[in-house]
Amino acid sequence: MSTLANQLASAEREEVARAIRLLLARPLLTEAADPTGFDLVRRRRDPLARWFDYTCGWNLVVEPRRGYARLTKVRVNPDGSRPARRARSGRAPFDRRRYVLLCVTAAELLSMPMTTIGMLADRVVQAMAADLALAGFDPVRRPERMAFVDVLKLLESYDVLRVVDGTTETYVDSVEAKVLYRVDNTLLMRLPAAPVGASRLAVPPEEVPARFEELLADLVRERRYGGASADDTHAETAATTDAQRNLRLRHSVLRRLFDDPVLYRTDLADDELAYVTSLTGRQILRRSVEQAGFLLEERAEGFLLVDPDAIATDVRFPDDTSTARVAALLLLAPLCATPAGLLPEQLAEAGAELLRRFPGWAKAYQSEEGPAHLADDAVRILLDVGLAARARDRVVARPAAYRYRLTETTGPAAKNDPPAVTTAGSAGEGDKQ
């Protein structure tokens, strides 16, 4: 009997660990998109909810009847490294226009259990015309329809919109396209992850640009840690207990460890570093990592989690799926060889050298400004995965970048093929958790 109990306990631990990593990569998990993964999360939802609440302070909601699980991941330092992406155009990130359309469209959908694409577009036109802070929406213009379709496709990927009849993409070519949607209003309301609603931070539109960082910080401020909050409009400071302070330190450190590709000691505040190097902090860190099924690499420079099964991986590096990602890997060699970092002009020259070495590659960058654009796109990827940083006017390699060594580069087999690259190092080293 004890053997059976041990086997069952071991199976539960393995399933919980797998589900944790699954939710880290896909904080909105629907039954329609992944029936097997959703069933696992549904069965283990209680220990999962306890783990995420204790370890990261994140709330997990599982709705078995409605077929979704939502993990509200609150970032310590919100940034643009995980943008919404278009289903078309090579998964390009959303621009400002598409984010505005997304917010307005979501607001209009809240009261519409079913709608057509034409009715929804008309509602968006009226809503944006009524707000003087927003540029009007004109579906007669093709670029506007393309942006609107990108928004709808994103909501479809979240299962907020389900096509009953027609195809969303047809709206790009004709404003008369007929598409019928069913709207999951409950799931739509679960999408925002900010602890503070934006409506509670309403300020005059003209003040938003100057106060953007302040407003962004207020959106993710959590009252449970004590101190001033968005509700403390008349208080500059508030009492914080030792328990609240320790809770904040645990969550802030572990959120970054489980959500970023690498956690550098130099990126931690003094109290965070003291916590993670304390006896209690180290015990909690190691136990949490083990429970989630990760391998922990601890170096003098920081911490790195490796998922041996790549379940938690949402962005891979190295990755040869795009020109910029191949260029990012190739740029690591000159960056690591120059500890002081490279200036923009030197990066552009490194990009030009890549284009000279592989003349049949990177057609989109074969222009006068192409080398600089190639270097910029590659550097952006290295920044996002924690392998590079900006230091004044230079880009410098960070310690994790030295884990990669280029062992072989061959010319393109065909005129438009990218160079084949072989690296030394463990698979998944640069994966973003």
PDB file of C-alpha atoms in Angstrom, residues 201-395:
ATOM      1  CA  LEU A 201      -5.842  55.913 -12.936  1.00  0.00           C
ATOM      2  CA  ALA A 202      -7.709  58.204 -15.294  1.00  0.00           C
ATOM      3  CA  VAL A 203      -5.736  61.361 -16.081  1.00  0.00           C
ATOM      4  CA  PRO A 204      -6.188  64.048 -18.735  1.00  0.00           C
ATOM      5  CA  PRO A 205      -4.993  62.703 -22.118  1.00  0.00           C
ATOM      6  CA  GLU A 206      -2.442  65.452 -22.510  1.00  0.00           C
ATOM      7  CA  GLU A 207      -0.687  64.328 -19.300  1.00  0.00           C
ATOM      8  CA  VAL A 208      -0.301  60.669 -20.292  1.00  0.00           C
ATOM      9  CA  PRO A 209       2.967  60.965 -22.310  1.00  0.00           C
ATOM     10  CA  ALA A 210       4.797  62.751 -19.500  1.00  0.00           C
ATOM     11  CA  ARG A 211       3.429  60.426 -16.802  1.00  0.00           C
ATOM     12  CA  PHE A 212       3.464  57.140 -18.721  1.00  0.00           C
ATOM     13  CA  GLU A 213       6.105  55.377 -16.574  1.00  0.00           C
ATOM     14  CA  GLU A 214       4.340  56.504 -13.399  1.00  0.00           C
ATOM     15  CA  LEU A 215       0.974  55.249 -14.662  1.00  0.00           C
ATOM     16  CA  LEU A 216       2.469  51.939 -15.760  1.00  0.00           C
ATOM     17  CA  ALA A 217       3.983  51.418 -12.301  1.00  0.00           C
ATOM     18  CA  ASP A 218       0.636  52.236 -10.676  1.00  0.00           C
ATOM     19  CA  LEU A 219      -1.130  49.592 -12.792  1.00  0.00           C
ATOM     20  CA  VAL A 220       1.029  46.794 -11.373  1.00  0.00           C
ATOM     21  CA  ARG A 221       1.294  48.031  -7.773  1.00  0.00           C
ATOM     22  CA  GLU A 222      -0.075  45.472  -5.331  1.00  0.00           C
ATOM     23  CA  ARG A 223      -1.560  46.523  -1.993  1.00  0.00           C
ATOM     24  CA  ARG A 224      -0.661  43.289  -0.191  1.00  0.00           C
ATOM     25  CA  TYR A 225       2.983  44.375  -0.013  1.00  0.00           C
ATOM     26  CA  GLY A 226       2.127  47.504   1.954  1.00  0.00           C
ATOM     27  CA  GLY A 227       3.494  50.951   1.126  1.00  0.00           C
ATOM     28  CA  ALA A 228       1.777  53.497  -1.069  1.00  0.00           C
ATOM     29  CA  SER A 229      -0.693  52.103  -3.589  1.00  0.00           C
ATOM     30  CA  ALA A 230      -2.933  53.440  -6.299  1.00  0.00           C
ATOM     31  CA  ASP A 231      -5.633  53.922  -3.652  1.00  0.00           C
ATOM     32  CA  ASP A 232      -3.371  55.921  -1.317  1.00  0.00           C
ATOM     33  CA  THR A 233      -4.101  59.219  -3.028  1.00  0.00           C
ATOM     34  CA  HIS A 234      -3.486  61.243   0.139  1.00  0.00           C
ATOM     35  CA  ALA A 235      -0.609  59.227   1.590  1.00  0.00           C
ATOM     36  CA  GLU A 236       3.002  59.489   0.510  1.00  0.00           C
ATOM     37  CA  THR A 237       4.027  56.431   2.525  1.00  0.00           C
ATOM     38  CA  ALA A 238       2.332  53.627   4.379  1.00  0.00           C
ATOM     39  CA  ALA A 239       3.486  51.154   6.964  1.00  0.00           C
ATOM     40  CA  THR A 240       5.036  47.934   5.680  1.00  0.00           C
ATOM     41  CA  THR A 241       5.402  44.969   8.011  1.00  0.00           C
ATOM     42  CA  ASP A 242       8.324  42.524   7.943  1.00  0.00           C
ATOM     43  CA  ALA A 243       5.972  39.836   6.636  1.00  0.00           C
ATOM     44  CA  GLN A 244       4.864  42.074   3.750  1.00  0.00           C
ATOM     45  CA  ARG A 245       8.452  42.973   2.975  1.00  0.00           C
ATOM     46  CA  ASN A 246       9.547  39.320   2.857  1.00  0.00           C
ATOM     47  CA  LEU A 247       6.512  38.449   0.732  1.00  0.00           C
ATOM     48  CA  ARG A 248       7.409  41.185  -1.751  1.00  0.00           C
ATOM     49  CA  LEU A 249      11.030  40.049  -1.917  1.00  0.00           C
ATOM     50  CA  ARG A 250      10.086  36.406  -2.471  1.00  0.00           C
ATOM     51  CA  HIS A 251       7.628  37.218  -5.214  1.00  0.00           C
ATOM     52  CA  SER A 252       9.789  39.816  -6.960  1.00  0.00           C
ATOM     53  CA  VAL A 253      12.819  37.510  -7.161  1.00  0.00           C
ATOM     54  CA  LEU A 254      10.958  34.338  -8.118  1.00  0.00           C
ATOM     55  CA  ARG A 255       8.740  36.078 -10.668  1.00  0.00           C
ATOM     56  CA  ARG A 256      11.817  37.193 -12.547  1.00  0.00           C
ATOM     57  CA  LEU A 257      13.520  33.833 -12.191  1.00  0.00           C
ATOM     58  CA  PHE A 258      10.555  31.927 -13.616  1.00  0.00           C
ATOM     59  CA  ASP A 259       9.585  34.498 -16.248  1.00  0.00           C
ATOM     60  CA  ASP A 260      12.928  35.639 -17.704  1.00  0.00           C
ATOM     61  CA  PRO A 261      15.618  33.685 -19.558  1.00  0.00           C
ATOM     62  CA  VAL A 262      18.310  34.564 -17.021  1.00  0.00           C
ATOM     63  CA  LEU A 263      18.447  36.453 -13.723  1.00  0.00           C
ATOM     64  CA  TYR A 264      21.640  38.445 -13.130  1.00  0.00           C
ATOM     65  CA  ARG A 265      22.702  39.414  -9.633  1.00  0.00           C
ATOM     66  CA  THR A 266      23.524  42.914 -10.870  1.00  0.00           C
ATOM     67  CA  ASP A 267      19.876  43.361 -11.897  1.00  0.00           C
ATOM     68  CA  LEU A 268      18.639  42.728  -8.358  1.00  0.00           C
ATOM     69  CA  ALA A 269      18.157  45.452  -5.783  1.00  0.00           C
ATOM     70  CA  ASP A 270      20.284  45.177  -2.651  1.00  0.00           C
ATOM     71  CA  ASP A 271      17.422  43.785  -0.542  1.00  0.00           C
ATOM     72  CA  GLU A 272      16.483  41.284  -3.284  1.00  0.00           C
ATOM     73  CA  LEU A 273      20.075  40.047  -3.519  1.00  0.00           C
ATOM     74  CA  ALA A 274      20.277  39.754   0.266  1.00  0.00           C
ATOM     75  CA  TYR A 275      17.056  37.718   0.263  1.00  0.00           C
ATOM     76  CA  VAL A 276      18.062  35.291  -2.475  1.00  0.00           C
ATOM     77  CA  THR A 277      21.455  34.671  -0.851  1.00  0.00           C
ATOM     78  CA  SER A 278      20.001  34.168   2.637  1.00  0.00           C
ATOM     79  CA  LEU A 279      19.488  30.666   4.010  1.00  0.00           C
ATOM     80  CA  THR A 280      15.696  30.957   3.844  1.00  0.00           C
ATOM     81  CA  GLY A 281      15.690  32.550   0.406  1.00  0.00           C
ATOM     82  CA  ARG A 282      17.982  29.908  -1.069  1.00  0.00           C
ATOM     83  CA  GLN A 283      15.864  27.088   0.385  1.00  0.00           C
ATOM     84  CA  ILE A 284      12.669  28.535  -1.053  1.00  0.00           C
ATOM     85  CA  LEU A 285      14.329  29.151  -4.428  1.00  0.00           C
ATOM     86  CA  ARG A 286      15.719  25.630  -4.738  1.00  0.00           C
ATOM     87  CA  ARG A 287      12.483  23.997  -3.529  1.00  0.00           C
ATOM     88  CA  SER A 288      10.360  26.019  -5.961  1.00  0.00           C
ATOM     89  CA  VAL A 289      12.662  25.211  -8.880  1.00  0.00           C
ATOM     90  CA  GLU A 290      12.572  21.510  -8.043  1.00  0.00           C
ATOM     91  CA  GLN A 291       8.777  21.480  -7.717  1.00  0.00           C
ATOM     92  CA  ALA A 292       8.467  23.057 -11.173  1.00  0.00           C
ATOM     93  CA  GLY A 293      10.756  20.490 -12.788  1.00  0.00           C
ATOM     94  CA  PHE A 294      13.517  22.900 -13.836  1.00  0.00           C
ATOM     95  CA  LEU A 295      17.269  22.502 -13.585  1.00  0.00           C
ATOM     96  CA  LEU A 296      18.915  25.403 -11.754  1.00  0.00           C
ATOM     97  CA  GLU A 297      22.286  26.706 -12.847  1.00  0.00           C
ATOM     98  CA  GLU A 298      23.785  29.072 -10.311  1.00  0.00           C
ATOM     99  CA  ARG A 299      26.867  31.043 -11.282  1.00  0.00           C
ATOM    100  CA  ALA A 300      28.774  33.971  -9.835  1.00  0.00           C
ATOM    101  CA  GLU A 301      26.903  36.240 -12.277  1.00  0.00           C
ATOM    102  CA  GLY A 302      23.394  34.975 -11.601  1.00  0.00           C
ATOM    103  CA  PHE A 303      20.812  32.236 -12.052  1.00  0.00           C
ATOM    104  CA  LEU A 304      19.496  30.345 -15.060  1.00  0.00           C
ATOM    105  CA  LEU A 305      16.643  27.877 -15.287  1.00  0.00           C
ATOM    106  CA  VAL A 306      16.736  25.158 -17.925  1.00  0.00           C
ATOM    107  CA  ASP A 307      13.633  23.176 -18.825  1.00  0.00           C
ATOM    108  CA  PRO A 308      14.919  19.784 -20.015  1.00  0.00           C
ATOM    109  CA  ASP A 309      11.629  19.162 -21.817  1.00  0.00           C
ATOM    110  CA  ALA A 310      11.345  22.699 -23.299  1.00  0.00           C
ATOM    111  CA  ILE A 311       7.731  22.901 -22.104  1.00  0.00           C
ATOM    112  CA  ALA A 312       8.132  26.366 -20.582  1.00  0.00           C
ATOM    113  CA  THR A 313       9.934  27.745 -23.602  1.00  0.00           C
ATOM    114  CA  ASP A 314       8.054  30.487 -25.439  1.00  0.00           C
ATOM    115  CA  VAL A 315      11.034  31.979 -27.326  1.00  0.00           C
ATOM    116  CA  ARG A 316      13.905  29.814 -28.489  1.00  0.00           C
ATOM    117  CA  PHE A 317      17.520  30.809 -28.912  1.00  0.00           C
ATOM    118  CA  PRO A 318      19.394  29.782 -30.987  1.00  0.00           C
ATOM    119  CA  ASP A 319      16.664  29.722 -33.604  1.00  0.00           C
ATOM    120  CA  ASP A 320      16.975  29.788 -37.391  1.00  0.00           C
ATOM    121  CA  THR A 321      13.330  30.637 -38.122  1.00  0.00           C
ATOM    122  CA  SER A 322      14.115  34.218 -39.170  1.00  0.00           C
ATOM    123  CA  THR A 323      16.969  36.213 -40.650  1.00  0.00           C
ATOM    124  CA  ALA A 324      17.252  38.428 -37.570  1.00  0.00           C
ATOM    125  CA  ARG A 325      17.563  35.411 -35.246  1.00  0.00           C
ATOM    126  CA  VAL A 326      20.367  33.908 -37.316  1.00  0.00           C
ATOM    127  CA  ALA A 327      22.089  37.301 -37.377  1.00  0.00           C
ATOM    128  CA  ALA A 328      21.707  37.592 -33.587  1.00  0.00           C
ATOM    129  CA  LEU A 329      23.609  34.355 -33.104  1.00  0.00           C
ATOM    130  CA  LEU A 330      26.300  35.398 -35.588  1.00  0.00           C
ATOM    131  CA  LEU A 331      26.720  38.769 -33.865  1.00  0.00           C
ATOM    132  CA  LEU A 332      27.536  37.111 -30.553  1.00  0.00           C
ATOM    133  CA  ALA A 333      31.081  36.337 -31.706  1.00  0.00           C
ATOM    134  CA  PRO A 334      32.164  39.964 -32.302  1.00  0.00           C
ATOM    135  CA  LEU A 335      30.257  41.111 -29.200  1.00  0.00           C
ATOM    136  CA  CYS A 336      31.942  38.565 -26.934  1.00  0.00           C
ATOM    137  CA  ALA A 337      35.311  39.385 -28.475  1.00  0.00           C
ATOM    138  CA  THR A 338      34.889  43.049 -27.505  1.00  0.00           C
ATOM    139  CA  PRO A 339      34.231  43.269 -23.748  1.00  0.00           C
ATOM    140  CA  ALA A 340      33.914  47.068 -23.948  1.00  0.00           C
ATOM    141  CA  GLY A 341      30.998  46.675 -26.351  1.00  0.00           C
ATOM    142  CA  LEU A 342      30.288  47.805 -29.904  1.00  0.00           C
ATOM    143  CA  LEU A 343      29.140  51.199 -31.106  1.00  0.00           C
ATOM    144  CA  PRO A 344      26.190  51.480 -33.545  1.00  0.00           C
ATOM    145  CA  GLU A 345      28.635  52.075 -36.392  1.00  0.00           C
ATOM    146  CA  GLN A 346      30.571  48.930 -35.483  1.00  0.00           C
ATOM    147  CA  LEU A 347      27.378  46.900 -35.274  1.00  0.00           C
ATOM    148  CA  ALA A 348      26.311  48.166 -38.695  1.00  0.00           C
ATOM    149  CA  GLU A 349      29.701  47.150 -40.082  1.00  0.00           C
ATOM    150  CA  ALA A 350      29.282  43.702 -38.508  1.00  0.00           C
ATOM    151  CA  GLY A 351      25.893  43.478 -40.245  1.00  0.00           C
ATOM    152  CA  ALA A 352      27.478  44.528 -43.539  1.00  0.00           C
ATOM    153  CA  GLU A 353      30.148  41.850 -43.117  1.00  0.00           C
ATOM    154  CA  LEU A 354      27.455  39.194 -42.715  1.00  0.00           C
ATOM    155  CA  LEU A 355      25.737  40.365 -45.889  1.00  0.00           C
ATOM    156  CA  ARG A 356      29.056  40.263 -47.768  1.00  0.00           C
ATOM    157  CA  ARG A 357      29.792  36.746 -46.539  1.00  0.00           C
ATOM    158  CA  PHE A 358      26.357  35.479 -47.555  1.00  0.00           C
ATOM    159  CA  PRO A 359      25.264  37.542 -50.600  1.00  0.00           C
ATOM    160  CA  GLY A 360      22.260  35.341 -51.350  1.00  0.00           C
ATOM    161  CA  TRP A 361      20.889  35.667 -47.822  1.00  0.00           C
ATOM    162  CA  ALA A 362      18.802  38.307 -46.043  1.00  0.00           C
ATOM    163  CA  LYS A 363      17.151  39.793 -49.136  1.00  0.00           C
ATOM    164  CA  ALA A 364      15.048  42.158 -47.025  1.00  0.00           C
ATOM    165  CA  TYR A 365      18.230  43.832 -45.785  1.00  0.00           C
ATOM    166  CA  GLN A 366      20.004  44.253 -49.146  1.00  0.00           C
ATOM    167  CA  SER A 367      19.824  48.042 -49.250  1.00  0.00           C
ATOM    168  CA  GLU A 368      21.933  51.017 -48.235  1.00  0.00           C
ATOM    169  CA  GLU A 369      20.489  51.055 -44.717  1.00  0.00           C
ATOM    170  CA  GLY A 370      20.098  47.272 -44.618  1.00  0.00           C
ATOM    171  CA  PRO A 371      23.216  46.427 -42.553  1.00  0.00           C
ATOM    172  CA  ALA A 372      22.237  48.864 -39.799  1.00  0.00           C
ATOM    173  CA  HIS A 373      18.650  47.551 -39.765  1.00  0.00           C
ATOM    174  CA  LEU A 374      19.905  43.949 -39.635  1.00  0.00           C
ATOM    175  CA  ALA A 375      22.163  44.779 -36.694  1.00  0.00           C
ATOM    176  CA  ASP A 376      19.348  46.634 -34.891  1.00  0.00           C
ATOM    177  CA  ASP A 377      16.936  43.714 -35.292  1.00  0.00           C
ATOM    178  CA  ALA A 378      19.574  41.224 -34.136  1.00  0.00           C
ATOM    179  CA  VAL A 379      20.512  43.325 -31.113  1.00  0.00           C
ATOM    180  CA  ARG A 380      16.853  43.628 -30.122  1.00  0.00           C
ATOM    181  CA  ILE A 381      16.640  39.827 -29.976  1.00  0.00           C
ATOM    182  CA  LEU A 382      19.811  39.586 -27.884  1.00  0.00           C
ATOM    183  CA  LEU A 383      18.440  42.174 -25.466  1.00  0.00           C
ATOM    184  CA  ASP A 384      15.141  40.308 -25.138  1.00  0.00           C
ATOM    185  CA  VAL A 385      16.798  36.981 -24.259  1.00  0.00           C
ATOM    186  CA  GLY A 386      19.204  38.563 -21.785  1.00  0.00           C
ATOM    187  CA  LEU A 387      22.384  38.001 -23.790  1.00  0.00           C
ATOM    188  CA  ALA A 388      23.216  41.680 -24.359  1.00  0.00           C
ATOM    189  CA  ALA A 389      22.657  45.031 -22.705  1.00  0.00           C
ATOM    190  CA  ARG A 390      23.021  48.688 -23.574  1.00  0.00           C
ATOM    191  CA  ALA A 391      25.762  50.595 -21.776  1.00  0.00           C
ATOM    192  CA  ARG A 392      25.515  54.251 -22.727  1.00  0.00           C
ATOM    193  CA  ASP A 393      26.192  54.360 -26.471  1.00  0.00           C
ATOM    194  CA  ARG A 394      27.395  50.757 -26.767  1.00  0.00           C
ATOM    195  CA  VAL A 395      25.918  47.261 -26.820  1.00  0.00           C
TER     196      VAL A 395
END
